Amino acid sequence: KDVIPPLEQLMVEKEGYLQKAKIADGGKKLRKNWSTSWVVLSSRKIEFYKESKQQALSNMKTGHKPESVDLCGAHIEWAKEKSSRKNVFQITTVSGNEFLLQSDIDFIILDWFHAIKNAIDRLPKD
Ligand code: I3P
């Protein structure tokens, strides 16, 4: 039966468009492929939607699921050396998934970095 998550877990802390590239899955390196993603941060997770927010909302009705990233025990760090682009940071999950996130706009990427770092720091590490 369904488990009802606590309200705080459902609350969206930040959302917006970023450039995203998943570079590893379960520790296995992937070919880097940047694309625009609608990114939704809540207290325990980040969801990446491939589509626009509008498209994502209508897809939800059909049971279409976004890629979900568990932030418990995750790491976040700036990753200047991982890309020719400016303003890139990396999130690494306990399960060995690695994501690069990027925006050309300095304050946007800084806001995201701090919001995700704060979320990770508030969570238990395991
Ligand atoms: C990659 C693509 C990426 C680039 C990456 C290239 O080529 O150009 O945008 O990353 O560089 O390998 P392809 O599409 O042929 O896979 P950045 O834009 O982040 O630099 P990399 O191999 O140095 O990561």
Coordinates of N, CA and C and ligand atoms in Angstrom, one line a residue:
K1 N 0.8 -1.2 0.0 CA 0.0 0.0 0.0 C 0.9 1.3 0.0
D2 N 0.3 2.4 -0.4 CA 1.0 3.6 -0.5 C 1.5 4.1 0.8
V3 N 2.7 4.6 0.9 CA 3.2 5.3 2.1 C 3.0 6.8 1.8
I4 N 2.4 7.5 2.8 CA 2.2 8.9 2.6 C 3.5 9.7 3.1
P5 N 4.2 10.3 2.3 CA 5.4 11.1 2.7 C 5.0 12.3 3.6
P6 N 5.9 12.7 4.5 CA 5.6 13.9 5.3 C 5.5 15.1 4.4
L7 N 4.7 16.0 4.8 CA 4.4 17.2 4.0 C 5.7 17.9 3.6
E8 N 6.6 18.1 4.5 CA 7.9 18.8 4.2 C 8.6 18.2 3.0
Q9 N 8.5 16.9 2.9 CA 9.2 16.2 1.8 C 8.6 16.5 0.4
L10 N 7.3 16.9 0.5 CA 6.6 17.2 -0.8 C 6.8 18.7 -1.2
M11 N 7.3 19.5 -0.3 CA 7.3 20.9 -0.6 C 8.5 21.3 -1.5
V12 N 8.1 22.0 -2.5 CA 9.1 22.5 -3.5 C 9.9 23.7 -2.9
E13 N 11.2 23.6 -2.9 CA 12.0 24.7 -2.4 C 12.5 25.6 -3.5
K14 N 12.7 25.0 -4.7 CA 13.2 25.8 -5.8 C 12.9 25.1 -7.1
E15 N 12.6 25.8 -8.1 CA 12.4 25.2 -9.4 C 12.8 26.1 -10.5
G16 N 13.3 25.6 -11.6 CA 13.6 26.4 -12.7 C 14.4 25.6 -13.8
Y17 N 14.7 26.3 -14.9 CA 15.4 25.6 -16.0 C 17.0 25.7 -15.8
L18 N 17.6 24.6 -15.9 CA 19.1 24.6 -16.0 C 19.6 23.7 -17.1
Q19 N 20.8 23.8 -17.5 CA 21.4 22.9 -18.4 C 21.9 21.7 -17.5
K20 N 21.6 20.5 -18.0 CA 22.0 19.3 -17.2 C 22.6 18.3 -18.1
A21 N 23.7 17.6 -17.6 CA 24.3 16.5 -18.2 C 24.5 15.4 -17.2
K22 N 23.9 14.2 -17.4 CA 24.2 13.1 -16.5 C 25.5 12.4 -17.1
I23 N 26.5 12.3 -16.2 CA 27.8 11.8 -16.7 C 28.2 10.4 -16.1
A24 N 27.4 10.0 -15.1 CA 27.6 8.6 -14.7 C 26.3 8.0 -14.1
D25 N 26.1 6.8 -14.3 CA 24.9 6.1 -13.8 C 25.4 4.8 -13.0
G26 N 25.2 4.8 -11.7 CA 25.6 3.7 -10.9 C 27.1 3.5 -11.0
G27 N 27.9 4.6 -11.1 CA 29.3 4.5 -11.2 C 29.9 4.3 -12.6
K28 N 29.0 4.0 -13.5 CA 29.4 3.8 -14.9 C 29.3 5.1 -15.7
K29 N 30.5 5.4 -16.3 CA 30.5 6.7 -17.0 C 29.6 6.7 -18.2
L30 N 29.0 7.8 -18.4 CA 28.1 8.0 -19.6 C 28.7 9.1 -20.5
R31 N 28.3 9.0 -21.8 CA 28.7 10.1 -22.7 C 28.0 11.3 -22.4
K32 N 28.7 12.4 -22.2 CA 28.1 13.7 -21.8 C 27.2 14.2 -22.9
N33 N 26.0 14.6 -22.5 CA 25.0 15.1 -23.4 C 24.2 16.2 -22.7
W34 N 24.5 17.4 -22.9 CA 23.8 18.5 -22.3 C 22.4 18.7 -22.8
S35 N 21.5 19.0 -22.0 CA 20.2 19.4 -22.4 C 19.5 20.2 -21.4
T36 N 18.5 21.0 -21.8 CA 17.8 21.8 -20.9 C 16.8 21.0 -20.1
S37 N 16.8 21.2 -18.8 CA 15.9 20.4 -17.9 C 15.2 21.3 -17.0
W38 N 13.9 21.0 -16.7 CA 13.1 21.7 -15.7 C 13.5 21.0 -14.3
V39 N 14.1 21.7 -13.4 CA 14.7 21.2 -12.2 C 13.8 21.5 -11.0
V40 N 13.4 20.5 -10.2 CA 12.6 20.8 -9.0 C 13.2 20.3 -7.8
L41 N 13.6 21.2 -6.9 CA 14.3 20.8 -5.6 C 13.2 20.8 -4.5
S42 N 13.2 19.6 -3.8 CA 12.4 19.6 -2.5 C 13.4 19.1 -1.5
S43 N 13.0 18.9 -0.2 CA 14.0 18.7 0.8 C 14.9 17.5 0.7
R44 N 14.3 16.5 0.1 CA 15.1 15.2 0.0 C 15.6 14.8 -1.4
K45 N 15.0 15.5 -2.3 CA 15.3 15.1 -3.7 C 15.3 16.2 -4.7
I46 N 15.9 15.9 -5.9 CA 15.8 16.8 -7.0 C 15.1 15.9 -8.1
E47 N 14.2 16.5 -8.8 CA 13.6 15.9 -10.0 C 14.0 16.7 -11.2
F48 N 14.4 15.9 -12.3 CA 14.7 16.5 -13.5 C 13.7 16.1 -14.6
Y49 N 13.0 17.1 -15.1 CA 12.1 16.9 -16.2 C 12.7 17.2 -17.5
K50 N 12.6 16.4 -18.5 CA 13.1 16.6 -19.8 C 12.4 17.7 -20.5
E51 N 11.2 17.9 -20.2 CA 10.3 18.8 -21.0 C 10.2 20.2 -20.2
S52 N 9.4 21.0 -20.8 CA 9.0 22.2 -20.2 C 8.1 21.9 -19.0
K53 N 7.9 22.9 -18.1 CA 7.1 22.7 -16.9 C 5.6 22.3 -17.4
Q54 N 5.1 23.0 -18.4 CA 3.8 22.8 -18.9 C 3.7 21.3 -19.4
Q55 N 4.7 20.9 -20.2 CA 4.7 19.6 -20.7 C 4.8 18.5 -19.6
A56 N 5.6 18.9 -18.6 CA 5.8 17.9 -17.5 C 4.5 17.8 -16.7
L57 N 3.8 18.8 -16.5 CA 2.5 18.8 -15.7 C 1.5 17.9 -16.5
S58 N 1.4 18.1 -17.8 CA 0.5 17.3 -18.5 C 0.9 15.8 -18.6
N59 N 2.2 15.6 -18.7 CA 2.7 14.2 -18.7 C 2.4 13.4 -17.4
M60 N 2.4 14.2 -16.3 CA 2.1 13.6 -15.0 C 0.8 12.8 -15.0
K61 N -0.1 13.3 -15.7 CA -1.5 12.7 -15.8 C -1.4 11.3 -16.4
T62 N -0.4 11.2 -17.3 CA -0.3 9.9 -17.9 C 0.7 9.0 -17.2
G63 N 1.1 9.4 -16.0 CA 2.0 8.5 -15.2 C 3.5 8.6 -15.6
H64 N 3.8 9.5 -16.5 CA 5.2 9.7 -16.9 C 6.0 10.3 -15.7
K65 N 7.2 9.6 -15.5 CA 7.9 10.0 -14.3 C 9.2 10.7 -14.6
P66 N 9.5 11.8 -13.8 CA 10.8 12.5 -14.1 C 12.0 11.6 -13.5
E67 N 13.2 12.0 -13.8 CA 14.4 11.4 -13.2 C 14.5 12.0 -11.8
S68 N 14.5 11.1 -10.8 CA 14.5 11.6 -9.4 C 15.9 11.3 -8.7
V69 N 16.4 12.2 -8.0 CA 17.8 12.1 -7.4 C 17.6 12.2 -5.9
D70 N 18.0 11.2 -5.2 CA 18.0 11.2 -3.7 C 19.2 12.0 -3.2
L71 N 18.9 13.0 -2.4 CA 19.9 13.9 -1.9 C 20.6 13.4 -0.6
C72 N 20.0 12.3 0.0 CA 20.6 11.8 1.3 C 22.0 11.3 1.0
G73 N 23.0 11.8 1.7 CA 24.4 11.4 1.5 C 25.1 11.9 0.2
A74 N 24.4 12.7 -0.6 CA 24.9 13.2 -1.8 C 26.0 14.2 -1.6
H75 N 26.8 14.4 -2.6 CA 27.9 15.5 -2.6 C 27.6 16.5 -3.7
I76 N 28.0 17.7 -3.4 CA 27.9 18.8 -4.4 C 29.2 19.5 -4.4
E77 N 29.7 19.8 -5.6 CA 31.0 20.6 -5.6 C 31.1 21.2 -7.0
W78 N 31.8 22.4 -7.0 CA 32.1 23.0 -8.3 C 33.0 22.1 -9.1
A79 N 32.8 22.1 -10.4 CA 33.4 21.2 -11.3 C 34.0 21.9 -12.5
K80 N 34.8 22.9 -12.3 CA 35.4 23.7 -13.4 C 36.1 22.8 -14.4
E81 N 36.8 21.8 -13.9 CA 37.6 21.0 -14.8 C 36.8 19.9 -15.6
K82 N 35.5 19.8 -15.3 CA 34.7 18.8 -16.0 C 34.0 19.3 -17.3
S83 N 34.2 20.6 -17.6 CA 33.5 21.1 -18.8 C 34.2 22.4 -19.3
S84 N 34.0 22.6 -20.6 CA 34.5 23.9 -21.1 C 33.6 25.0 -20.8
R85 N 32.4 24.7 -20.3 CA 31.4 25.7 -19.9 C 31.7 26.4 -18.6
K86 N 31.2 27.6 -18.4 CA 31.4 28.3 -17.1 C 30.2 27.9 -16.2
N87 N 30.5 28.1 -14.9 CA 29.4 27.9 -13.9 C 28.8 26.4 -13.8
V88 N 29.7 25.5 -13.7 CA 29.3 24.1 -13.7 C 29.5 23.5 -12.3
F89 N 28.5 22.9 -11.7 CA 28.8 22.1 -10.5 C 28.3 20.7 -10.7
Q90 N 28.8 19.8 -9.8 CA 28.4 18.4 -9.9 C 27.7 17.9 -8.7
I91 N 26.7 17.1 -8.9 CA 26.1 16.4 -7.8 C 26.4 14.9 -7.9
T92 N 26.9 14.3 -6.9 CA 27.2 12.8 -6.9 C 26.3 12.2 -5.8
T93 N 25.5 11.1 -6.2 CA 24.7 10.5 -5.3 C 25.3 9.2 -4.7
V94 N 24.8 8.8 -3.6 CA 25.3 7.5 -2.9 C 25.3 6.4 -3.9
S95 N 24.3 6.3 -4.8 CA 24.2 5.3 -5.8 C 25.1 5.4 -6.9
G96 N 26.0 6.4 -6.9 CA 27.0 6.6 -8.0 C 26.5 7.2 -9.3
N97 N 25.4 8.0 -9.1 CA 25.0 8.8 -10.3 C 25.6 10.2 -10.2
E98 N 26.1 10.7 -11.3 CA 26.8 12.0 -11.4 C 26.1 12.9 -12.4
F99 N 25.7 14.1 -11.9 CA 25.1 15.1 -12.8 C 25.9 16.4 -12.8
L100 N 26.0 17.0 -13.9 CA 26.5 18.3 -14.0 C 25.3 19.2 -14.3
L101 N 25.4 20.4 -13.6 CA 24.3 21.4 -13.8 C 25.0 22.7 -14.1
Q102 N 24.4 23.5 -15.0 CA 25.1 24.7 -15.5 C 24.1 25.8 -15.9
S103 N 24.5 27.0 -15.7 CA 23.7 28.1 -16.2 C 24.8 29.2 -16.6
D104 N 24.6 29.9 -17.7 CA 25.5 31.0 -18.0 C 25.3 32.2 -17.1
I105 N 24.2 32.2 -16.4 CA 23.9 33.4 -15.5 C 24.4 33.1 -14.1
D106 N 25.4 34.0 -13.7 CA 26.1 33.7 -12.4 C 25.2 33.6 -11.2
F107 N 24.2 34.5 -11.0 CA 23.4 34.5 -9.8 C 22.5 33.3 -9.8
I108 N 22.1 32.8 -11.0 CA 21.2 31.7 -11.0 C 21.9 30.4 -10.6
I109 N 23.1 30.2 -11.0 CA 23.8 29.0 -10.7 C 24.2 29.1 -9.2
L110 N 24.6 30.2 -8.7 CA 24.9 30.4 -7.3 C 23.8 30.1 -6.4
D111 N 22.6 30.6 -6.7 CA 21.4 30.3 -5.9 C 21.1 28.8 -5.9
W112 N 21.2 28.2 -7.0 CA 21.0 26.7 -7.1 C 22.0 26.0 -6.3
F113 N 23.3 26.3 -6.4 CA 24.3 25.7 -5.6 C 24.0 25.7 -4.1
H114 N 23.7 26.9 -3.7 CA 23.5 27.1 -2.2 C 22.2 26.4 -1.8
A115 N 21.2 26.4 -2.6 CA 19.9 25.8 -2.2 C 20.1 24.2 -2.1
I116 N 20.8 23.7 -3.0 CA 21.1 22.2 -3.0 C 22.0 21.8 -1.9
K117 N 23.0 22.6 -1.7 CA 24.0 22.4 -0.6 C 23.3 22.4 0.7
N118 N 22.4 23.4 0.9 CA 21.7 23.5 2.2 C 20.8 22.3 2.4
A119 N 20.1 21.9 1.3 CA 19.2 20.7 1.4 C 20.0 19.5 1.8
I120 N 21.2 19.3 1.2 CA 22.0 18.1 1.5 C 22.5 18.2 3.0
D121 N 22.9 19.4 3.4 CA 23.5 19.5 4.8 C 22.4 19.3 5.8
R122 N 21.2 19.5 5.5 CA 20.1 19.3 6.5 C 19.7 17.8 6.6
L123 N 20.1 17.0 5.6 CA 19.7 15.6 5.6 C 20.6 14.7 6.4
P124 N 20.1 13.6 6.9 CA 21.0 12.6 7.5 C 21.9 12.1 6.4
K125 N 23.1 11.7 6.7 CA 24.1 11.2 5.7 C 23.8 9.8 5.2
D126 N 23.0 9.1 5.9 CA 22.7 7.7 5.5 C 21.2 7.3 5.7
Ligands
I3P1 C1 30.9 16.4 -26.2 C2 30.1 17.7 -26.3 C3 30.0 18.3 -24.9 C4 31.3 18.6 -24.3 C5 32.2 17.3 -24.3 C6 32.3 16.7 -25.7 O1 31.0 15.9 -27.5 O2 30.6 18.6 -27.2 O3 29.2 19.5 -25.0 O4 31.2 19.0 -23.0 O5 33.4 17.6 -23.8 O6 33.0 15.4 -25.6 P1 30.0 14.8 -28.1 O7 28.7 15.5 -28.3 O8 30.6 14.4 -29.4 O9 29.9 13.7 -27.1 P2 31.2 20.5 -22.5 O10 30.3 21.3 -23.3 O11 30.8 20.4 -21.1 O12 32.7 21.0 -22.6 P3 34.3 16.7 -22.8 O13 34.6 15.4 -23.5 O14 35.5 17.5 -22.6 O15 33.5 16.6 -21.6

